[in-house]
Coordinates of C-alpha atoms in Angstrom, one line a residue:
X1 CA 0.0 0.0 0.0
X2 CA 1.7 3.5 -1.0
X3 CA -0.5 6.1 -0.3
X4 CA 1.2 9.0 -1.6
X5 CA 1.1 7.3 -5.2
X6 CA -2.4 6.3 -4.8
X7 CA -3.0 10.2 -4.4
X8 CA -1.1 11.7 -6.8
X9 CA -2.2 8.9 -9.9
X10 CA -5.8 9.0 -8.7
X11 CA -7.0 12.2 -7.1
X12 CA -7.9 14.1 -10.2
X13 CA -10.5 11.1 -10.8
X14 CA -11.3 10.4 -7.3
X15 CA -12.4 14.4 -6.9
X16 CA -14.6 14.3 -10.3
X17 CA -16.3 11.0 -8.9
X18 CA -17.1 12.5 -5.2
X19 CA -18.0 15.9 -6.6
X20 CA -20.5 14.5 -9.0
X21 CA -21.7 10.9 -7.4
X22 CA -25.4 10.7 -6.6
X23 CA -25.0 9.0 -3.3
X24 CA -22.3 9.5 -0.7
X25 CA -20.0 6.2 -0.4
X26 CA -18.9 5.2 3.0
X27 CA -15.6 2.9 2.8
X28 CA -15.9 0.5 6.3
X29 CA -12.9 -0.2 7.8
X30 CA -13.6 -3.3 10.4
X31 CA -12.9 -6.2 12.0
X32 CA -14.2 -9.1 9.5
X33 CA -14.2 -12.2 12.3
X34 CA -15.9 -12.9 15.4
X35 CA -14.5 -12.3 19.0
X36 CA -16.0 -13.1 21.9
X37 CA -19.1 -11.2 21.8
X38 CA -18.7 -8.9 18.5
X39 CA -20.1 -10.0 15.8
X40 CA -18.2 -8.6 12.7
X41 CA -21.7 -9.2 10.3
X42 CA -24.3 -8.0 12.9
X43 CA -22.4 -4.7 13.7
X44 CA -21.6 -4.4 9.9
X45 CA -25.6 -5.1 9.1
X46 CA -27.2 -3.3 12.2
X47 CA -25.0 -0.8 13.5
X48 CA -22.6 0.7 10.4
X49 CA -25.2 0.2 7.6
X50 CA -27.8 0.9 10.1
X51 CA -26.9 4.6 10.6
X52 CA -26.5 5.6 7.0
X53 CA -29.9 4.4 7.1
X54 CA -31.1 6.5 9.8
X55 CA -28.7 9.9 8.5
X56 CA -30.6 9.6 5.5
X57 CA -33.6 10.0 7.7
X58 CA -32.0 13.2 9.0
X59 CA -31.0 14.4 6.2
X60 CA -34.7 14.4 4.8
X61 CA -36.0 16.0 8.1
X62 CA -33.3 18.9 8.2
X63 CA -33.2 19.4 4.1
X64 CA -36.6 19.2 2.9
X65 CA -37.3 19.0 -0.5
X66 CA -33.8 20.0 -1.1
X67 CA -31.5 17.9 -3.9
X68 CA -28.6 17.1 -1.1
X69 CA -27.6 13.8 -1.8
X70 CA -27.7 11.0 0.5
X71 CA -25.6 8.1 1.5
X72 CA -25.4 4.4 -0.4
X73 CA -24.9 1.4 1.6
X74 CA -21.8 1.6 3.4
X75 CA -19.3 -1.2 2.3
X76 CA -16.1 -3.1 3.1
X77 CA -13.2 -4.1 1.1
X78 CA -14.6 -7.3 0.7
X79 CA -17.6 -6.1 -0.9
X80 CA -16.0 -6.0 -4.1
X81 CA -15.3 -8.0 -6.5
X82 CA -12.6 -10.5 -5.8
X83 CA -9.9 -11.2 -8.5
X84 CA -6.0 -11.5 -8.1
X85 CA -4.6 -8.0 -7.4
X86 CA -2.8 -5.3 -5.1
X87 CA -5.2 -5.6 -2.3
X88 CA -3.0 -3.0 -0.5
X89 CA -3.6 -0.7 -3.7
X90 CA -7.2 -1.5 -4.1
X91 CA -8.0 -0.3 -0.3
X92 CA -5.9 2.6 -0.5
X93 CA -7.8 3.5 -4.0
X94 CA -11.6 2.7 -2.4
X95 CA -10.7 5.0 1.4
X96 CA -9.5 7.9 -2.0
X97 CA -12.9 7.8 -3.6
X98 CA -15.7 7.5 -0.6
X99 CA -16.6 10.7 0.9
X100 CA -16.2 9.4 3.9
X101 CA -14.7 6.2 6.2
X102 CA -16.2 4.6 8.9
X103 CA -13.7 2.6 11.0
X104 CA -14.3 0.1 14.0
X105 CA -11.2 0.5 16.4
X106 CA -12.6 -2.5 18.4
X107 CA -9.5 -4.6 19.7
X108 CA -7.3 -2.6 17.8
X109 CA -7.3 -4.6 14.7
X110 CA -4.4 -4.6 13.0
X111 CA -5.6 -4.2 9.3
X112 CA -8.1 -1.7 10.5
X113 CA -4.7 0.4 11.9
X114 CA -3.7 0.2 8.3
X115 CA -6.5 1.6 6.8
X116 CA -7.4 4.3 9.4
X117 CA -3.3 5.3 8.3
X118 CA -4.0 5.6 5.3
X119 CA -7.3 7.4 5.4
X120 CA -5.6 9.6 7.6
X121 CA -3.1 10.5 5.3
X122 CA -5.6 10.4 2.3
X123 CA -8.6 12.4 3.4
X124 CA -9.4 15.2 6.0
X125 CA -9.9 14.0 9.3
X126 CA -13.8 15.8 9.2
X127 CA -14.5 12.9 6.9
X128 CA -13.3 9.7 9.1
X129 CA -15.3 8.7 11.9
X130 CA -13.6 6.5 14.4
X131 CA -15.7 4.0 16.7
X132 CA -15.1 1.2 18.9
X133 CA -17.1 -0.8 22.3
X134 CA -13.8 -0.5 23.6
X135 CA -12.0 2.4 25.8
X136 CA -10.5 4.9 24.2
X137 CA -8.1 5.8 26.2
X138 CA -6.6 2.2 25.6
X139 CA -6.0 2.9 22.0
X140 CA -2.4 4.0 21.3
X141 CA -1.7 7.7 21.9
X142 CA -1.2 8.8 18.3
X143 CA -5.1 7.5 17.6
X144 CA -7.3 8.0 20.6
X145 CA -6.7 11.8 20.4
X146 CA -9.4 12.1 17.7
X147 CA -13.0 11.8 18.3
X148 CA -14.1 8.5 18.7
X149 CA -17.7 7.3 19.4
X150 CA -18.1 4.4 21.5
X151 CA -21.2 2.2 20.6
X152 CA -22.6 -1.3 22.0
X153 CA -24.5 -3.6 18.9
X154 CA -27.6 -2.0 20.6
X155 CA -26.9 1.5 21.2
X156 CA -24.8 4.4 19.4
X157 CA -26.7 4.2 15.2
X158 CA -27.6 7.8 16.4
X159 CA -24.4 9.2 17.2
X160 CA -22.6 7.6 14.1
X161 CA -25.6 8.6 11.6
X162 CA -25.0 12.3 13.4
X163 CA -21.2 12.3 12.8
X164 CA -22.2 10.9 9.2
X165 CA -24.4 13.8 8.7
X166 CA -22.0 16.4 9.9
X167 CA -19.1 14.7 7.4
X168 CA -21.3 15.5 4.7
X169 CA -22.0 18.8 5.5
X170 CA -18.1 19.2 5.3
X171 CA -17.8 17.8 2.6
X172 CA -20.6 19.9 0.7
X173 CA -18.6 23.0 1.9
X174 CA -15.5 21.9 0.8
X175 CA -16.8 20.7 -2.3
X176 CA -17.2 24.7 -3.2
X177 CA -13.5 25.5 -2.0
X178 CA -12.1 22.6 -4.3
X179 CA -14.6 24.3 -7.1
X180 CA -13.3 27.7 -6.3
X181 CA -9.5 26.2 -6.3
X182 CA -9.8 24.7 -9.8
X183 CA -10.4 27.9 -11.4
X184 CA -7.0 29.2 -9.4
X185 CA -5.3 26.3 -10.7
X186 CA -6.4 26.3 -14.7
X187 CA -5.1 28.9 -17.4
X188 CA -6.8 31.9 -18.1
X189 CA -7.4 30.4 -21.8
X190 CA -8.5 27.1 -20.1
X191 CA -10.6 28.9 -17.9
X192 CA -12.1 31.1 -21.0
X193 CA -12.7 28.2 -23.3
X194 CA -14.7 26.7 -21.0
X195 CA -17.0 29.6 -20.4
X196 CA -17.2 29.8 -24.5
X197 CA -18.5 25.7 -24.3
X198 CA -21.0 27.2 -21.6
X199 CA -22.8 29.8 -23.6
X200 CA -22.0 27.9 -27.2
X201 CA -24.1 25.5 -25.6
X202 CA -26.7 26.8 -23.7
X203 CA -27.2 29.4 -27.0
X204 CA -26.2 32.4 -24.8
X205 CA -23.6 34.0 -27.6
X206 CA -24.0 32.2 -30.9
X207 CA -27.8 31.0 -31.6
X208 CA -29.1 29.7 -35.4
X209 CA -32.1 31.9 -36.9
X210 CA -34.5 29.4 -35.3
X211 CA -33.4 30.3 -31.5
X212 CA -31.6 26.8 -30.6
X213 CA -27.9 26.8 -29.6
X214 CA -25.6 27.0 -32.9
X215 CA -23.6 24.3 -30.8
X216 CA -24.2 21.1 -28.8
X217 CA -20.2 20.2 -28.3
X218 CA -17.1 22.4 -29.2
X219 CA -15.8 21.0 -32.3
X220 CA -12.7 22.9 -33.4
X221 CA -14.2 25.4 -35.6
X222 CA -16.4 26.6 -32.7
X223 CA -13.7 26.3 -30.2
X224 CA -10.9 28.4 -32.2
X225 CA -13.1 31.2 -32.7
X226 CA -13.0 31.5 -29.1
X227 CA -9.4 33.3 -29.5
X228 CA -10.2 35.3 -32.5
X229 CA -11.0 39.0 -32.0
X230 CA -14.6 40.3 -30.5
X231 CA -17.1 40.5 -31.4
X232 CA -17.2 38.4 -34.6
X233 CA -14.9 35.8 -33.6
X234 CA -15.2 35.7 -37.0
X235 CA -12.8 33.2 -38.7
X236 CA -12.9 33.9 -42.8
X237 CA -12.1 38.0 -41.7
X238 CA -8.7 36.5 -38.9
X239 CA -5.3 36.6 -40.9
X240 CA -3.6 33.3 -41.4
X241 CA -1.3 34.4 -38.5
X242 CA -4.2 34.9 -35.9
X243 CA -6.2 31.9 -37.2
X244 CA -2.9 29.9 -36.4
X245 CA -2.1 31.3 -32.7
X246 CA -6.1 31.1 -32.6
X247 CA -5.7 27.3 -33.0
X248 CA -2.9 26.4 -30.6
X249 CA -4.1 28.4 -28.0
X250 CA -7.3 26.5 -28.7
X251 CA -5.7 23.0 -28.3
X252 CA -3.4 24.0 -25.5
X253 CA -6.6 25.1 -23.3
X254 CA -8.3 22.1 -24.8
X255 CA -5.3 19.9 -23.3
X256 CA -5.6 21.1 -20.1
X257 CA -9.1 20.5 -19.9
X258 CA -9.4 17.5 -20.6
X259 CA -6.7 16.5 -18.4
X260 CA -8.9 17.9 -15.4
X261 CA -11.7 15.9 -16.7
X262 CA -13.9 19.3 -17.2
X263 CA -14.3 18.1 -21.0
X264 CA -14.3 14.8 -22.6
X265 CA -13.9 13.7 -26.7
X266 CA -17.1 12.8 -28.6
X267 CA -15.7 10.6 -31.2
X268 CA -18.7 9.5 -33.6
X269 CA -17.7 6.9 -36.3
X270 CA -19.8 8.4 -39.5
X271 CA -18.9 5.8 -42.1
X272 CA -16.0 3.1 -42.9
X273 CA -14.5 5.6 -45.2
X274 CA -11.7 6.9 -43.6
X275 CA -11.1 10.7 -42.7
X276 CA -14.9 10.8 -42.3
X277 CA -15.4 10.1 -38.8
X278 CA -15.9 13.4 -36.6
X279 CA -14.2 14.7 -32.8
X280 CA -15.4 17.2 -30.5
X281 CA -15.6 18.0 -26.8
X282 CA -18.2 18.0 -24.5
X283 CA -18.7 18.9 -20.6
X284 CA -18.5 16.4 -17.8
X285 CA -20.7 16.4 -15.1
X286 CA -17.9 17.9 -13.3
X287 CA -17.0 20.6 -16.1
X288 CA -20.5 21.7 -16.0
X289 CA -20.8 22.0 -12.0
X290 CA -17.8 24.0 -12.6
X291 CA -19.5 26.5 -15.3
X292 CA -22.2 26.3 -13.2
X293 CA -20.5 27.3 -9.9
X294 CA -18.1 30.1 -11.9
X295 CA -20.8 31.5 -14.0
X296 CA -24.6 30.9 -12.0
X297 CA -26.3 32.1 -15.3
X298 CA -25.2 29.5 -17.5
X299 CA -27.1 26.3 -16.7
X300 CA -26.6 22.7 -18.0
X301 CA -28.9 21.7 -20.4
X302 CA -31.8 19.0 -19.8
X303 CA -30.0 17.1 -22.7
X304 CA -26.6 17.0 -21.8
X305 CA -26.0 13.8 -20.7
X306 CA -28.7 12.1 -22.7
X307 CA -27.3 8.5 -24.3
X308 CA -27.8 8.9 -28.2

């Protein structure tokens, strides 16, 4: 298990997936056999599972009729698929992509240690929630400083689904911090192309006679205008000199989108003939809850992310 690689080959991904999952997913970190009187299964079923059940209860009786997400079934390593591979790896990848981790410090499990290392070095701390029927204050001094909820298989659901419900709500808010930091971190040509997809798309700048968008992806005629001179952006009137600069500036910020999974390439095979088939971009879900969050007046469209 490396952590630090995990994080640097996967975050990118693991960010797009959190940001635009329906459901919150809750990685469980546990003890898998029996001991004495825990029950690995029963405090998996009735106690871990349980309280996502019941924050999903309180998340409909504090939100309303609101579109905040709520949590999917929690789930343990051993909930996926099983097939001959870096287990180590795998773990380290599956604590990267929940939004949060639940993990059971009862009898100071080894491989639960592991995990709660890595999830400590992979995600905040405001989105780990530590519990055990033990006492805390027998854990090892480097752990049992955090805040850790001690349950018995018939009481403490409540006080996990509340510390559930309060990761999420840390989550949503740092959810608009890592929106805001994204636009820090791209060009200011990545960062304009993007906003020309926007309102190519939702019909906002360019629109044909009968009122729909003149664009439903930025193919590279649309996207190259976006660096030609206002307000024509007009590309028979730009010198071969600007229609050149026009077009690397064009893939460059095209590049870098792409790369942070704000855009992805619509390839459509027309025919067999070669040089016929056609390329263009279009927005991710996460590229348009970035337009969205950068530019409030520029909504996705119903169609979007309609299959053909």
């Amino acid at each position: 298990m490396d952590p630090d690689l995990v994080y640097s080959r996967y975050r990118d991904d693991a960010f797009a997936e959190q940001l635009t999952a329906q459901k919150y997913r809750v990685f469980v970190a546990m003890p898998f056999r029996d001991r004495f009187s825990y029950r690995a299964n029963d405090i998996y079923r009735d106690v871990i599972q349980a309280a996502a059940t019941e924050a999903n209860t309180l998340l409909g009786g504090s939100q309303g009729d609101c579109d905040m997400r709520r949590f999917d079934t929690p789930r343990r390593i051993d909930d996926q698929p099983q097939t001959a591979r870096d287990i180590g790896g795998e773990i380290a990848k599956a604590i990267l992509h929940a939004h949060l981790v639940v993990a059971d410090l009862s009898f100071a499990n080894d491989g639960v240690m592991l995990e709660v290392g890595a999830a400590l070095a992979l995600k905040p701390t405001a989105h780990i929630i530590l519990i055990t029927q033990g006492d805390p204050s027998e854990l090892h001094f480097n752990i049992k400083g955090n805040a850790i909820i001690t349950y018995s298989p018939n009481n403490g659901v409540g006080e996990i689904a509340k510390a559930m419900v309060k990761a999420a709500e840390d989550f949503e808010v740092r959810r608009t911090g890592y929106l805001t930091h994204l636009s820090r971190e791209l060009s200011r040509d990545a960062v304009w192309l993007m906003n020309w997809y926007g309102r190519c798309r939702t019909g906002t700048l360019f629109r044909n006679p009968n009122g729909t968008p003149i664009a439903t992806s930025l193919h590279e005629d649309v996207g190259v205008r976006a660096f030609l001179d206002p307000p024509q952006y007009d590309l028979n009137a730009a010198s071969d000199a600007k229609k050149a600069e026009a077009m690397i500036r064009y893939q460059l910020a095209l590049r870098e989108l792409l790369a942070r999974r704000l855009l992805w390439t619509d390839y459509q095979a027309q025919t067999p003939t070669p040089g016929t088939d056609s390329f263009s971009a279009r927005g991710t879900r996460l590229g348009w809850m970035f337009v969205e969050h950068k530019w409030p007046g520029l909504k996705c469209p119903a169609d979007e992310f309609l299959v053909p």
